[in-house]
């Protein structure tokens, strides 16, 4: 292969040279080049290695269908694997490196796999490493090695420094494809007054027109169309944008590459933008993909699609070889041959058809092209590059008819016809239909107008004039559906250049060149990236994998990064030929999004880091940090875990904080509790239905603890609700279940209980809450609260009152989570910091200390209060010792299914306490086993919550144990298999501290 840059021509900007680097070597290029064209211009032949056999690979195409030329792009956090050279714009400072090769591209040790290729056929790993005579352990060892070898590129390791955006777009008409038919469709709709969005994955509009000679008749068509669209105020043009997915209701997924043609995005600009485009109508003009031909050695560097050769010649001014052989069976090949010959190349054209129009034969003679009818390439010659081609006379099915002849060449261009890019259409409407005359799958008709129309080569239009008319016709239908008057673009259609040679546009039929028995002459590749050969397809057929989906997975055809864009049609045709069936009978694979690979960052947009999982902060957050709190995430909230002033580490601090609450007084931020306003004449009835206990008798000024069940009878949440007025209640939920409780309440009120005159409103953010607990709690609050009597008789447990604190109105709930004399202060969020600071200032005489969530958890474990660890979605009221709360006089959610027989199984784990013997503490999740017996299975239960209690002088735990209440005093083993820990414990009541409630009711 002797690639070179022509002295003139091309659509590159020769006034803007750039230098890029490939595998550390400098490569000269121009603005308008791609990495592929820049390498071809410098005769860089070997650019990649195949996946399985590590065979040498060169540039094969000029677009998104490229199966070979995949590289690592950029470095550090911007590193991107499996980037297609054919889509990478050349820019100053571009860094690219080869992948799937070690230690280097030219000297790849992985190429030794080629020596073992006879044993590495389809499904070799199943046959080699699995079977009745091979152990599972043997397969596991082999699987580890196989997984290490898998994968084409090296994933990025560093954080991505770039930003991405998500955008919702709306348009009257979305046109996908900026080729002739797409331009015609967009122009017609724009002239009709529709809002148009034109999407093109390339960095320039034009499609196949860009592969025509510059300055000719095709430019006379392209340039005015492009100029009119760019000037139209109702047209949005998105180049460098791929439509990767088509969904219902006119929704399309688009990825716009804003900065991939720069070393880094300009300041403030995202790298890529993800559009969720909602289109009232859509025209899909995605074009067609040229097919390869199966012959021996069709994977060597220098074998390319013929259309790609022409694209590199006219668009990039790159001649891919000095002596070129073209092989195929279509009229398109003649235009490629004539253009390559005009550039100075020595061209041999092998047309596998027995006959061709005389105009084409005469044109080849005039162009100096060596022309052979009824011949095709049977083998390529060479090692890492093309050195020659073996030609053979063939019949209509590609079978060899006579002796072979070898000619010298450095490049081979192939054209097996064209495959319409029906991917987006099929994502939306399913399997395409096969058109025998065109030898192609086309979009199938749909029963009614779905708002999506196909146009151009994608719809089977072959000639340029037909493509323009197809685009204009699809646009007219879309515009009519929008209620607008179609516009005339006959001036554009009539300006279509006259075909150079003839007007047949006959499709190609040559798929492979094989021996008389149908076997290939050597390794004839179907899927170039995954090293799938015609022989692999034949083997799949012999072994019964005749379904297209089975063929795909058994041979891995079409499962590479290109998703079979060049491979699938050849594989389908081969299987159909083997079965003696038609291609439609053989079937097609399923097209799914994305059309090409999509960066995960683009899908994530700005929802990364804290934007991915938003953090909620209480109104007191800043004060906690200033007071030395170590914060922790609790659901979406940041809460004070422990205070550094209390100890050197978590354990020392929480033990000290919990003990201090027992002895003096402490305060903790509980603003994260869910808070729901329940209002309306039927509010009491609503509460009666969602809680298991009764609520209609609750008086104003009182509050009550309640438990909710799911519909299946399992405990969902618990909390306290205060009655503020006759028709108004203030419900509190756990932090974790706040959203779920609100969602359930809204759902029930809008569906099953729509007759209830009640509404619920989340007021979580409106109110801050501070719990004050300990023997000195009443004295402290009495010293700072105004307007309320806090004596035991005036404010007993489970009552609330209003007061002011530091000038702020508050509501004071007398209730205890810790088991101590305790109060919860509810204050509007804006006053929260003032109230906390006032308590802090007044607390010194009472030895007030702040405590965190870890100490709060230890206090509730001592008291035996249940929490999220016990309400894990698997426990019932009976399991938790709360069955007596459930009313027998009213219905409530879950009231029926909680009585299922299985939920009363005596062996069900039920809540108990554990006193751990020794100095070591248990771990949550540890299993509980009897004192004697084998440590097998899941034991009798598990530990749900653990703590060290300074008050009790040892480690304690809450656990759910089979027949737990009947086993008080029994010694059991607490086993943590992961941590290799075994402890001894005594089963006791879960209410370790003040079981009679003397302290909290004092």
PDB file of N, CA and C in Angstrom, residues 830-884:
ATOM      1  N   UNK A 830     -35.987  28.685  59.748  1.00  0.00           N
ATOM      2  CA  UNK A 830     -35.230  29.920  59.802  1.00  0.00           C
ATOM      3  C   UNK A 830     -34.779  30.304  61.202  1.00  0.00           C
ATOM      4  N   UNK A 831     -35.454  29.781  62.230  1.00  0.00           N
ATOM      5  CA  UNK A 831     -35.089  30.084  63.622  1.00  0.00           C
ATOM      6  C   UNK A 831     -34.207  29.008  64.247  1.00  0.00           C
ATOM      7  N   UNK A 832     -33.919  27.935  63.514  1.00  0.00           N
ATOM      8  CA  UNK A 832     -33.283  26.763  64.110  1.00  0.00           C
ATOM      9  C   UNK A 832     -31.934  27.091  64.734  1.00  0.00           C
ATOM     10  N   UNK A 833     -31.076  27.823  64.037  1.00  0.00           N
ATOM     11  CA  UNK A 833     -29.751  28.097  64.569  1.00  0.00           C
ATOM     12  C   UNK A 833     -29.825  28.979  65.812  1.00  0.00           C
ATOM     13  N   UNK A 834     -30.779  29.909  65.836  1.00  0.00           N
ATOM     14  CA  UNK A 834     -30.929  30.761  67.020  1.00  0.00           C
ATOM     15  C   UNK A 834     -31.357  29.937  68.226  1.00  0.00           C
ATOM     16  N   UNK A 835     -32.258  28.982  68.014  1.00  0.00           N
ATOM     17  CA  UNK A 835     -32.728  28.142  69.116  1.00  0.00           C
ATOM     18  C   UNK A 835     -31.604  27.229  69.608  1.00  0.00           C
ATOM     19  N   UNK A 836     -30.867  26.601  68.688  1.00  0.00           N
ATOM     20  CA  UNK A 836     -29.743  25.738  69.081  1.00  0.00           C
ATOM     21  C   UNK A 836     -28.719  26.548  69.882  1.00  0.00           C
ATOM     22  N   UNK A 837     -28.391  27.732  69.412  1.00  0.00           N
ATOM     23  CA  UNK A 837     -27.388  28.561  70.093  1.00  0.00           C
ATOM     24  C   UNK A 837     -27.876  28.986  71.464  1.00  0.00           C
ATOM     25  N   UNK A 838     -29.178  29.269  71.584  1.00  0.00           N
ATOM     26  CA  UNK A 838     -29.727  29.654  72.888  1.00  0.00           C
ATOM     27  C   UNK A 838     -29.646  28.491  73.870  1.00  0.00           C
ATOM     28  N   UNK A 839     -29.938  27.293  73.397  1.00  0.00           N
ATOM     29  CA  UNK A 839     -29.808  26.120  74.256  1.00  0.00           C
ATOM     30  C   UNK A 839     -28.360  25.902  74.668  1.00  0.00           C
ATOM     31  N   UNK A 840     -27.459  26.064  73.720  1.00  0.00           N
ATOM     32  CA  UNK A 840     -26.043  25.908  74.019  1.00  0.00           C
ATOM     33  C   UNK A 840     -25.598  26.920  75.075  1.00  0.00           C
ATOM     34  N   UNK A 841     -26.046  28.157  74.934  1.00  0.00           N
ATOM     35  CA  UNK A 841     -25.628  29.208  75.881  1.00  0.00           C
ATOM     36  C   UNK A 841     -26.194  28.965  77.272  1.00  0.00           C
ATOM     37  N   UNK A 842     -27.430  28.461  77.348  1.00  0.00           N
ATOM     38  CA  UNK A 842     -28.072  28.245  78.646  1.00  0.00           C
ATOM     39  C   UNK A 842     -27.723  26.902  79.265  1.00  0.00           C
ATOM     40  N   UNK A 843     -27.038  26.038  78.510  1.00  0.00           N
ATOM     41  CA  UNK A 843     -26.857  24.669  78.961  1.00  0.00           C
ATOM     42  C   UNK A 843     -25.711  24.411  79.900  1.00  0.00           C
ATOM     43  N   UNK A 844     -24.779  25.355  80.034  1.00  0.00           N
ATOM     44  CA  UNK A 844     -23.594  25.105  80.859  1.00  0.00           C
ATOM     45  C   UNK A 844     -23.938  24.680  82.277  1.00  0.00           C
ATOM     46  N   UNK A 845     -24.832  25.370  83.003  1.00  0.00           N
ATOM     47  CA  UNK A 845     -25.133  24.954  84.382  1.00  0.00           C
ATOM     48  C   UNK A 845     -25.735  23.554  84.474  1.00  0.00           C
ATOM     49  N   UNK A 846     -26.323  23.088  83.368  1.00  0.00           N
ATOM     50  CA  UNK A 846     -26.984  21.782  83.364  1.00  0.00           C
ATOM     51  C   UNK A 846     -26.104  20.701  82.709  1.00  0.00           C
ATOM     52  N   UNK A 847     -24.870  21.099  82.346  1.00  0.00           N
ATOM     53  CA  UNK A 847     -23.900  20.206  81.695  1.00  0.00           C
ATOM     54  C   UNK A 847     -24.460  19.649  80.373  1.00  0.00           C
ATOM     55  N   UNK A 848     -24.990  20.537  79.561  1.00  0.00           N
ATOM     56  CA  UNK A 848     -25.526  20.157  78.260  1.00  0.00           C
ATOM     57  C   UNK A 848     -24.401  19.829  77.281  1.00  0.00           C
ATOM     58  N   UNK A 849     -24.575  18.731  76.538  1.00  0.00           N
ATOM     59  CA  UNK A 849     -23.656  18.375  75.451  1.00  0.00           C
ATOM     60  C   UNK A 849     -24.480  17.957  74.233  1.00  0.00           C
ATOM     61  N   UNK A 850     -23.953  18.271  73.066  1.00  0.00           N
ATOM     62  CA  UNK A 850     -24.570  17.766  71.836  1.00  0.00           C
ATOM     63  C   UNK A 850     -24.124  16.329  71.611  1.00  0.00           C
ATOM     64  N   UNK A 851     -24.997  15.533  71.066  1.00  0.00           N
ATOM     65  CA  UNK A 851     -24.602  14.165  70.734  1.00  0.00           C
ATOM     66  C   UNK A 851     -25.048  13.841  69.316  1.00  0.00           C
ATOM     67  N   UNK A 852     -24.428  12.808  68.733  1.00  0.00           N
ATOM     68  CA  UNK A 852     -24.662  12.469  67.339  1.00  0.00           C
ATOM     69  C   UNK A 852     -25.539  11.260  67.169  1.00  0.00           C
ATOM     70  N   UNK A 853     -25.678  10.846  65.916  1.00  0.00           N
ATOM     71  CA  UNK A 853     -26.589   9.751  65.595  1.00  0.00           C
ATOM     72  C   UNK A 853     -26.118   8.414  66.162  1.00  0.00           C
ATOM     73  N   UNK A 854     -24.787   8.238  66.306  1.00  0.00           N
ATOM     74  CA  UNK A 854     -24.308   6.960  66.837  1.00  0.00           C
ATOM     75  C   UNK A 854     -24.708   6.806  68.300  1.00  0.00           C
ATOM     76  N   UNK A 855     -24.581   7.872  69.077  1.00  0.00           N
ATOM     77  CA  UNK A 855     -25.016   7.832  70.474  1.00  0.00           C
ATOM     78  C   UNK A 855     -26.526   7.684  70.555  1.00  0.00           C
ATOM     79  N   UNK A 856     -27.239   8.363  69.657  1.00  0.00           N
ATOM     80  CA  UNK A 856     -28.690   8.246  69.636  1.00  0.00           C
ATOM     81  C   UNK A 856     -29.095   6.793  69.386  1.00  0.00           C
ATOM     82  N   UNK A 857     -28.371   6.117  68.508  1.00  0.00           N
ATOM     83  CA  UNK A 857     -28.652   4.714  68.257  1.00  0.00           C
ATOM     84  C   UNK A 857     -28.368   3.844  69.463  1.00  0.00           C
ATOM     85  N   UNK A 858     -27.278   4.138  70.177  1.00  0.00           N
ATOM     86  CA  UNK A 858     -26.948   3.360  71.375  1.00  0.00           C
ATOM     87  C   UNK A 858     -28.019   3.528  72.441  1.00  0.00           C
ATOM     88  N   UNK A 859     -28.523   4.744  72.585  1.00  0.00           N
ATOM     89  CA  UNK A 859     -29.571   5.003  73.582  1.00  0.00           C
ATOM     90  C   UNK A 859     -30.844   4.232  73.258  1.00  0.00           C
ATOM     91  N   UNK A 860     -31.205   4.207  71.989  1.00  0.00           N
ATOM     92  CA  UNK A 860     -32.461   3.515  71.649  1.00  0.00           C
ATOM     93  C   UNK A 860     -32.288   2.009  71.760  1.00  0.00           C
ATOM     94  N   UNK A 861     -31.068   1.479  71.528  1.00  0.00           N
ATOM     95  CA  UNK A 861     -30.837   0.047  71.711  1.00  0.00           C
ATOM     96  C   UNK A 861     -30.958  -0.316  73.184  1.00  0.00           C
ATOM     97  N   UNK A 862     -30.399   0.522  74.058  1.00  0.00           N
ATOM     98  CA  UNK A 862     -30.534   0.280  75.489  1.00  0.00           C
ATOM     99  C   UNK A 862     -31.996   0.220  75.904  1.00  0.00           C
ATOM    100  N   UNK A 863     -32.802   1.090  75.305  1.00  0.00           N
ATOM    101  CA  UNK A 863     -34.217   1.146  75.658  1.00  0.00           C
ATOM    102  C   UNK A 863     -35.029   0.060  74.963  1.00  0.00           C
ATOM    103  N   UNK A 864     -34.485  -0.489  73.865  1.00  0.00           N
ATOM    104  CA  UNK A 864     -35.208  -1.519  73.123  1.00  0.00           C
ATOM    105  C   UNK A 864     -36.167  -0.974  72.099  1.00  0.00           C
ATOM    106  N   UNK A 865     -35.932   0.272  71.658  1.00  0.00           N
ATOM    107  CA  UNK A 865     -36.769   0.835  70.604  1.00  0.00           C
ATOM    108  C   UNK A 865     -36.325   0.296  69.243  1.00  0.00           C
ATOM    109  N   UNK A 866     -37.290  -0.024  68.408  1.00  0.00           N
ATOM    110  CA  UNK A 866     -36.966  -0.518  67.073  1.00  0.00           C
ATOM    111  C   UNK A 866     -36.635   0.656  66.156  1.00  0.00           C
ATOM    112  N   UNK A 867     -35.901   0.372  65.097  1.00  0.00           N
ATOM    113  CA  UNK A 867     -35.545   1.385  64.099  1.00  0.00           C
ATOM    114  C   UNK A 867     -35.390   0.685  62.758  1.00  0.00           C
ATOM    115  N   UNK A 868     -34.723   1.376  61.812  1.00  0.00           N
ATOM    116  CA  UNK A 868     -34.604   0.853  60.462  1.00  0.00           C
ATOM    117  C   UNK A 868     -33.988  -0.519  60.366  1.00  0.00           C
ATOM    118  N   UNK A 869     -33.040  -0.820  61.237  1.00  0.00           N
ATOM    119  CA  UNK A 869     -32.395  -2.136  61.185  1.00  0.00           C
ATOM    120  C   UNK A 869     -33.369  -3.251  61.509  1.00  0.00           C
ATOM    121  N   UNK A 870     -34.363  -2.968  62.323  1.00  0.00           N
ATOM    122  CA  UNK A 870     -35.383  -3.968  62.656  1.00  0.00           C
ATOM    123  C   UNK A 870     -36.576  -3.884  61.684  1.00  0.00           C
ATOM    124  N   UNK A 871     -36.850  -2.674  61.197  1.00  0.00           N
ATOM    125  CA  UNK A 871     -37.945  -2.505  60.221  1.00  0.00           C
ATOM    126  C   UNK A 871     -37.321  -2.614  58.831  1.00  0.00           C
ATOM    127  N   UNK A 872     -36.924  -3.815  58.474  1.00  0.00           N
ATOM    128  CA  UNK A 872     -36.178  -4.024  57.230  1.00  0.00           C
ATOM    129  C   UNK A 872     -37.028  -4.581  56.111  1.00  0.00           C
ATOM    130  N   UNK A 873     -38.350  -4.535  56.265  1.00  0.00           N
ATOM    131  CA  UNK A 873     -39.233  -5.043  55.231  1.00  0.00           C
ATOM    132  C   UNK A 873     -39.568  -6.502  55.360  1.00  0.00           C
ATOM    133  N   UNK A 874     -38.980  -7.179  56.383  1.00  0.00           N
ATOM    134  CA  UNK A 874     -39.229  -8.609  56.565  1.00  0.00           C
ATOM    135  C   UNK A 874     -39.898  -8.924  57.896  1.00  0.00           C
ATOM    136  N   UNK A 875     -40.121  -7.933  58.713  1.00  0.00           N
ATOM    137  CA  UNK A 875     -40.618  -8.170  60.072  1.00  0.00           C
ATOM    138  C   UNK A 875     -42.081  -7.750  60.202  1.00  0.00           C
ATOM    139  N   UNK A 876     -42.778  -8.460  61.081  1.00  0.00           N
ATOM    140  CA  UNK A 876     -44.184  -8.173  61.351  1.00  0.00           C
ATOM    141  C   UNK A 876     -44.319  -7.561  62.744  1.00  0.00           C
ATOM    142  N   UNK A 877     -45.544  -7.128  63.067  1.00  0.00           N
ATOM    143  CA  UNK A 877     -45.805  -6.615  64.417  1.00  0.00           C
ATOM    144  C   UNK A 877     -45.453  -7.660  65.462  1.00  0.00           C
ATOM    145  N   UNK A 878     -45.826  -8.899  65.203  1.00  0.00           N
ATOM    146  CA  UNK A 878     -45.544  -9.963  66.174  1.00  0.00           C
ATOM    147  C   UNK A 878     -44.044 -10.176  66.315  1.00  0.00           C
ATOM    148  N   UNK A 879     -43.325 -10.131  65.207  1.00  0.00           N
ATOM    149  CA  UNK A 879     -41.873 -10.313  65.272  1.00  0.00           C
ATOM    150  C   UNK A 879     -41.230  -9.277  66.182  1.00  0.00           C
ATOM    151  N   UNK A 880     -41.773  -8.053  66.172  1.00  0.00           N
ATOM    152  CA  UNK A 880     -41.172  -6.951  66.915  1.00  0.00           C
ATOM    153  C   UNK A 880     -41.803  -6.750  68.289  1.00  0.00           C
ATOM    154  N   UNK A 881     -42.701  -7.626  68.659  1.00  0.00           N
ATOM    155  CA  UNK A 881     -43.339  -7.507  69.969  1.00  0.00           C
ATOM    156  C   UNK A 881     -44.357  -6.393  70.048  1.00  0.00           C
ATOM    157  N   UNK A 882     -44.931  -6.001  68.922  1.00  0.00           N
ATOM    158  CA  UNK A 882     -45.874  -4.877  68.882  1.00  0.00           C
ATOM    159  C   UNK A 882     -47.281  -5.324  68.509  1.00  0.00           C
ATOM    160  N   UNK A 883     -47.544  -6.627  68.559  1.00  0.00           N
ATOM    161  CA  UNK A 883     -48.828  -7.109  68.069  1.00  0.00           C
ATOM    162  C   UNK A 883     -50.008  -6.558  68.861  1.00  0.00           C
ATOM    163  N   UNK A 884     -49.789  -6.218  70.141  1.00  0.00           N
ATOM    164  CA  UNK A 884     -50.897  -5.705  70.951  1.00  0.00           C
ATOM    165  C   UNK A 884     -51.318  -4.303  70.546  1.00  0.00           C
TER     166      UNK A 884
END
